[in-house]
Backbone as XML, in Angstrom:
<?xml version="1.0"?>
<chain id="A" units="angstrom">
  <residue number="1" name="MET">
    <atom name="N" x="124.683" y="11.549" z="265.333"/>
    <atom name="CA" x="123.325" y="11.266" z="264.921"/>
    <atom name="C" x="122.576" y="10.609" z="266.077"/>
  </residue>
  <residue number="2" name="CYS">
    <atom name="N" x="121.273" y="10.627" z="265.986"/>
    <atom name="CA" x="120.435" y="10.094" z="267.062"/>
    <atom name="C" x="119.670" y="8.865" z="266.588"/>
  </residue>
  <residue number="3" name="GLN">
    <atom name="N" x="120.388" y="7.836" z="266.212"/>
    <atom name="CA" x="119.754" y="6.596" z="265.801"/>
    <atom name="C" x="119.889" y="5.587" z="266.928"/>
  </residue>
  <residue number="4" name="ALA">
    <atom name="N" x="118.964" y="4.636" z="266.966"/>
    <atom name="CA" x="118.960" y="3.658" z="268.046"/>
    <atom name="C" x="118.882" y="2.247" z="267.481"/>
  </residue>
  <residue number="5" name="ASP">
    <atom name="N" x="119.392" y="1.304" z="268.262"/>
    <atom name="CA" x="119.212" y="-0.112" z="267.970"/>
    <atom name="C" x="117.990" y="-0.579" z="268.749"/>
  </residue>
  <residue number="6" name="VAL">
    <atom name="N" x="117.179" y="-1.441" z="268.125"/>
    <atom name="CA" x="115.941" y="-1.897" z="268.752"/>
    <atom name="C" x="116.008" y="-3.408" z="268.942"/>
  </residue>
  <residue number="7" name="TYR">
    <atom name="N" x="115.656" y="-3.844" z="270.150"/>
    <atom name="CA" x="115.676" y="-5.256" z="270.518"/>
    <atom name="C" x="114.268" y="-5.709" z="270.863"/>
  </residue>
  <residue number="8" name="LEU">
    <atom name="N" x="113.893" y="-6.884" z="270.383"/>
    <atom name="CA" x="112.649" y="-7.539" z="270.780"/>
    <atom name="C" x="113.066" y="-8.674" z="271.697"/>
  </residue>
  <residue number="9" name="GLY">
    <atom name="N" x="112.809" y="-8.510" z="272.994"/>
    <atom name="CA" x="113.406" y="-9.427" z="273.965"/>
    <atom name="C" x="114.906" y="-9.187" z="273.948"/>
  </residue>
  <residue number="10" name="ASP">
    <atom name="N" x="115.684" y="-10.236" z="273.685"/>
    <atom name="CA" x="117.141" y="-10.102" z="273.608"/>
    <atom name="C" x="117.653" y="-10.077" z="272.173"/>
  </residue>
  <residue number="11" name="GLN">
    <atom name="N" x="116.747" y="-10.160" z="271.192"/>
    <atom name="CA" x="117.140" y="-10.244" z="269.785"/>
    <atom name="C" x="117.128" y="-8.867" z="269.128"/>
  </residue>
  <residue number="12" name="LEU">
    <atom name="N" x="118.240" y="-8.515" z="268.490"/>
    <atom name="CA" x="118.325" y="-7.267" z="267.734"/>
    <atom name="C" x="117.436" y="-7.386" z="266.496"/>
  </residue>
  <residue number="13" name="VAL">
    <atom name="N" x="116.470" y="-6.472" z="266.359"/>
    <atom name="CA" x="115.553" y="-6.529" z="265.216"/>
    <atom name="C" x="115.756" y="-5.386" z="264.233"/>
  </residue>
  <residue number="14" name="ALA">
    <atom name="N" x="116.415" y="-4.301" z="264.663"/>
    <atom name="CA" x="116.649" y="-3.176" z="263.757"/>
    <atom name="C" x="117.810" y="-2.338" z="264.266"/>
  </residue>
  <residue number="15" name="LYS">
    <atom name="N" x="118.620" y="-1.863" z="263.329"/>
    <atom name="CA" x="119.748" y="-0.999" z="263.664"/>
    <atom name="C" x="119.519" y="0.383" z="263.072"/>
  </residue>
  <residue number="16" name="GLU">
    <atom name="N" x="120.095" y="1.376" z="263.718"/>
    <atom name="CA" x="120.071" y="2.757" z="263.237"/>
    <atom name="C" x="118.656" y="3.253" z="262.946"/>
  </residue>
  <residue number="17" name="VAL">
    <atom name="N" x="117.749" y="2.993" z="263.871"/>
    <atom name="CA" x="116.359" y="3.431" z="263.751"/>
    <atom name="C" x="116.285" y="4.929" z="264.013"/>
  </residue>
  <residue number="18" name="THR">
    <atom name="N" x="115.582" y="5.639" z="263.135"/>
    <atom name="CA" x="115.451" y="7.094" z="263.266"/>
    <atom name="C" x="114.087" y="7.521" z="263.782"/>
  </residue>
  <residue number="19" name="GLY">
    <atom name="N" x="113.105" y="6.627" z="263.724"/>
    <atom name="CA" x="111.768" y="6.956" z="264.195"/>
    <atom name="C" x="111.088" y="5.737" z="264.775"/>
  </residue>
  <residue number="20" name="LEU">
    <atom name="N" x="110.273" y="5.968" z="265.792"/>
    <atom name="CA" x="109.570" y="4.889" z="266.467"/>
    <atom name="C" x="108.171" y="5.396" z="266.797"/>
  </residue>
  <residue number="21" name="GLU">
    <atom name="N" x="107.141" y="4.624" z="266.412"/>
    <atom name="CA" x="105.759" y="5.053" z="266.640"/>
    <atom name="C" x="104.920" y="3.865" z="267.105"/>
  </residue>
  <residue number="22" name="PRO">
    <atom name="N" x="104.300" y="3.956" z="268.288"/>
    <atom name="CA" x="103.388" y="2.891" z="268.705"/>
    <atom name="C" x="102.168" y="2.857" z="267.780"/>
  </residue>
  <residue number="23" name="VAL">
    <atom name="N" x="101.819" y="1.677" z="267.300"/>
    <atom name="CA" x="100.631" y="1.476" z="266.472"/>
    <atom name="C" x="99.871" y="0.279" z="267.038"/>
  </residue>
  <residue number="24" name="GLU">
    <atom name="N" x="98.656" y="0.063" z="266.547"/>
    <atom name="CA" x="97.820" y="-1.017" z="267.076"/>
    <atom name="C" x="98.493" y="-2.387" z="266.969"/>
  </residue>
  <residue number="25" name="GLU">
    <atom name="N" x="99.228" y="-2.613" z="265.882"/>
    <atom name="CA" x="99.852" y="-3.916" z="265.644"/>
    <atom name="C" x="101.164" y="-4.097" z="266.396"/>
  </residue>
  <residue number="26" name="GLY">
    <atom name="N" x="101.687" y="-3.032" z="266.996"/>
    <atom name="CA" x="102.975" y="-3.105" z="267.686"/>
    <atom name="C" x="103.678" y="-1.765" z="267.655"/>
  </residue>
  <residue number="27" name="VAL">
    <atom name="N" x="104.887" y="-1.772" z="267.110"/>
    <atom name="CA" x="105.685" y="-0.550" z="267.026"/>
    <atom name="C" x="106.219" y="-0.414" z="265.607"/>
  </residue>
  <residue number="28" name="ARG">
    <atom name="N" x="105.985" y="0.747" z="264.989"/>
    <atom name="CA" x="106.506" y="0.999" z="263.642"/>
    <atom name="C" x="107.898" y="1.610" z="263.780"/>
  </residue>
  <residue number="29" name="LEU">
    <atom name="N" x="108.863" y="1.017" z="263.074"/>
    <atom name="CA" x="110.247" y="1.482" z="263.100"/>
    <atom name="C" x="110.614" y="2.035" z="261.734"/>
  </residue>
  <residue number="30" name="ALA">
    <atom name="N" x="111.258" y="3.190" z="261.718"/>
    <atom name="CA" x="111.714" y="3.799" z="260.473"/>
    <atom name="C" x="113.219" y="4.005" z="260.553"/>
  </residue>
  <residue number="31" name="ALA">
    <atom name="N" x="113.891" y="3.809" z="259.413"/>
    <atom name="CA" x="115.336" y="4.017" z="259.324"/>
    <atom name="C" x="115.643" y="4.636" z="257.967"/>
  </residue>
  <residue number="32" name="PHE">
    <atom name="N" x="116.799" y="5.285" z="257.867"/>
    <atom name="CA" x="117.209" y="5.862" z="256.594"/>
    <atom name="C" x="117.300" y="4.786" z="255.525"/>
  </residue>
  <residue number="33" name="PHE">
    <atom name="N" x="116.819" y="5.086" z="254.329"/>
    <atom name="CA" x="116.968" y="4.248" z="253.140"/>
    <atom name="C" x="116.317" y="2.875" z="253.272"/>
  </residue>
  <residue number="34" name="GLU">
    <atom name="N" x="115.375" y="2.694" z="254.201"/>
    <atom name="CA" x="114.674" y="1.418" z="254.363"/>
    <atom name="C" x="113.181" y="1.687" z="254.508"/>
  </residue>
  <residue number="35" name="GLU">
    <atom name="N" x="112.385" y="0.714" z="254.096"/>
    <atom name="CA" x="110.945" y="0.806" z="254.302"/>
    <atom name="C" x="110.652" y="0.662" z="255.796"/>
  </residue>
  <residue number="36" name="PRO">
    <atom name="N" x="109.648" y="1.376" z="256.301"/>
    <atom name="CA" x="109.269" y="1.182" z="257.708"/>
    <atom name="C" x="108.825" y="-0.257" z="257.948"/>
  </residue>
  <residue number="37" name="GLN">
    <atom name="N" x="109.077" y="-0.749" z="259.145"/>
    <atom name="CA" x="108.629" y="-2.092" z="259.508"/>
    <atom name="C" x="107.844" y="-2.015" z="260.812"/>
  </residue>
  <residue number="38" name="ILE">
    <atom name="N" x="106.902" y="-2.937" z="260.968"/>
    <atom name="CA" x="106.127" y="-3.006" z="262.202"/>
    <atom name="C" x="106.562" y="-4.251" z="262.957"/>
  </residue>
  <residue number="39" name="VAL">
    <atom name="N" x="106.971" y="-4.044" z="264.198"/>
    <atom name="CA" x="107.414" y="-5.129" z="265.066"/>
    <atom name="C" x="106.294" y="-5.385" z="266.074"/>
  </residue>
  <residue number="40" name="PRO">
    <atom name="N" x="105.865" y="-6.646" z="266.232"/>
    <atom name="CA" x="104.776" y="-6.945" z="267.171"/>
    <atom name="C" x="105.270" y="-6.930" z="268.619"/>
  </residue>
  <residue number="41" name="GLY">
    <atom name="N" x="105.405" y="-5.739" z="269.159"/>
    <atom name="CA" x="105.887" y="-5.609" z="270.532"/>
    <atom name="C" x="105.405" y="-4.313" z="271.145"/>
  </residue>
  <residue number="42" name="ARG">
    <atom name="N" x="105.725" y="-4.142" z="272.425"/>
    <atom name="CA" x="105.417" y="-2.893" z="273.118"/>
    <atom name="C" x="106.696" y="-2.409" z="273.781"/>
  </residue>
  <residue number="43" name="ILE">
    <atom name="N" x="106.808" y="-1.116" z="273.976"/>
    <atom name="CA" x="108.034" y="-0.529" z="274.511"/>
    <atom name="C" x="108.194" y="-0.921" z="275.977"/>
  </residue>
  <residue number="44" name="ARG">
    <atom name="N" x="109.345" y="-1.503" z="276.286"/>
    <atom name="CA" x="109.673" y="-1.839" z="277.671"/>
    <atom name="C" x="110.586" y="-0.796" z="278.277"/>
  </residue>
  <residue number="45" name="ARG">
    <atom name="N" x="111.619" y="-0.392" z="277.507"/>
    <atom name="CA" x="112.630" y="0.511" z="278.060"/>
    <atom name="C" x="113.351" y="1.220" z="276.924"/>
  </residue>
  <residue number="46" name="ILE">
    <atom name="N" x="113.733" y="2.476" z="277.175"/>
    <atom name="CA" x="114.542" y="3.244" z="276.235"/>
    <atom name="C" x="115.727" y="3.803" z="276.997"/>
  </residue>
  <residue number="47" name="ASP">
    <atom name="N" x="116.930" y="3.583" z="276.466"/>
    <atom name="CA" x="118.149" y="4.159" z="277.048"/>
    <atom name="C" x="118.683" y="5.167" z="276.037"/>
  </residue>
  <residue number="48" name="PHE">
    <atom name="N" x="118.451" y="6.445" z="276.303"/>
    <atom name="CA" x="118.847" y="7.488" z="275.361"/>
    <atom name="C" x="120.359" y="7.634" z="275.275"/>
  </residue>
  <residue number="49" name="LEU">
    <atom name="N" x="121.072" y="7.384" z="276.363"/>
    <atom name="CA" x="122.534" y="7.512" z="276.338"/>
    <atom name="C" x="123.186" y="6.424" z="275.496"/>
  </residue>
  <residue number="50" name="LYS">
    <atom name="N" x="122.645" y="5.210" z="275.551"/>
    <atom name="CA" x="123.207" y="4.089" z="274.785"/>
    <atom name="C" x="122.536" y="3.921" z="273.421"/>
  </residue>
  <residue number="51" name="HIS">
    <atom name="N" x="121.500" y="4.737" z="273.152"/>
    <atom name="CA" x="120.764" y="4.660" z="271.880"/>
    <atom name="C" x="120.192" y="3.258" z="271.670"/>
  </residue>
  <residue number="52" name="GLN">
    <atom name="N" x="119.513" y="2.746" z="272.699"/>
    <atom name="CA" x="118.920" y="1.413" z="272.636"/>
    <atom name="C" x="117.467" y="1.457" z="273.093"/>
  </residue>
  <residue number="53" name="VAL">
    <atom name="N" x="116.643" y="0.651" z="272.411"/>
    <atom name="CA" x="115.230" y="0.510" z="272.752"/>
    <atom name="C" x="114.952" y="-0.981" z="272.914"/>
  </residue>
  <residue number="54" name="TRP">
    <atom name="N" x="114.268" y="-1.340" z="274.001"/>
    <atom name="CA" x="113.887" y="-2.730" z="274.229"/>
    <atom name="C" x="112.377" y="-2.849" z="274.151"/>
  </residue>
  <residue number="55" name="LEU">
    <atom name="N" x="111.917" y="-3.847" z="273.393"/>
    <atom name="CA" x="110.492" y="-4.132" z="273.251"/>
    <atom name="C" x="110.188" y="-5.483" z="273.880"/>
  </residue>
  <residue number="56" name="ASP">
    <atom name="N" x="109.000" y="-5.607" z="274.458"/>
    <atom name="CA" x="108.484" y="-6.895" z="274.907"/>
    <atom name="C" x="107.553" y="-7.404" z="273.823"/>
  </residue>
  <residue number="57" name="PRO">
    <atom name="N" x="107.603" y="-8.713" z="273.522"/>
    <atom name="CA" x="106.682" y="-9.257" z="272.519"/>
    <atom name="C" x="105.233" y="-9.070" z="272.955"/>
  </residue>
  <residue number="58" name="LEU">
    <atom name="N" x="104.357" y="-8.832" z="271.973"/>
    <atom name="CA" x="102.926" y="-8.765" z="272.272"/>
    <atom name="C" x="102.441" y="-10.166" z="272.607"/>
  </residue>
  <residue number="59" name="GLU">
    <atom name="N" x="101.570" y="-10.259" z="273.593"/>
    <atom name="CA" x="101.018" y="-11.560" z="273.956"/>
    <atom name="C" x="99.853" y="-11.876" z="273.039"/>
  </residue>
  <residue number="60" name="GLU">
    <atom name="N" x="99.744" y="-13.144" z="272.678"/>
    <atom name="CA" x="98.644" y="-13.588" z="271.826"/>
    <atom name="C" x="97.336" y="-13.462" z="272.598"/>
  </residue>
  <residue number="61" name="GLU">
    <atom name="N" x="96.295" y="-12.997" z="271.904"/>
    <atom name="CA" x="94.979" y="-12.915" z="272.540"/>
    <atom name="C" x="94.405" y="-14.313" z="272.676"/>
  </residue>
  <residue number="62" name="LYS">
    <atom name="N" x="93.873" y="-14.610" z="273.850"/>
    <atom name="CA" x="93.256" y="-15.916" z="274.080"/>
    <atom name="C" x="91.758" y="-15.795" z="273.855"/>
  </residue>
  <residue number="63" name="GLU">
    <atom name="N" x="91.196" y="-16.757" z="273.125"/>
    <atom name="CA" x="89.759" y="-16.715" z="272.817"/>
    <atom name="C" x="88.983" y="-17.522" z="273.818"/>
  </residue>
</chain>
């Protein structure tokens, strides 16, 4: 199967992710038998051989 583990910084935030979509609020993650979740981050790196995705946290907007 082609599922990936997703990390926000060094913290594992989702396992066996089947879909990943950039959205305005961050990245939407989908997995089998679970509701999609939105992680407030941006894609830093994807390793297809290791089935791993690394996200960087979104920076807070300064007013």
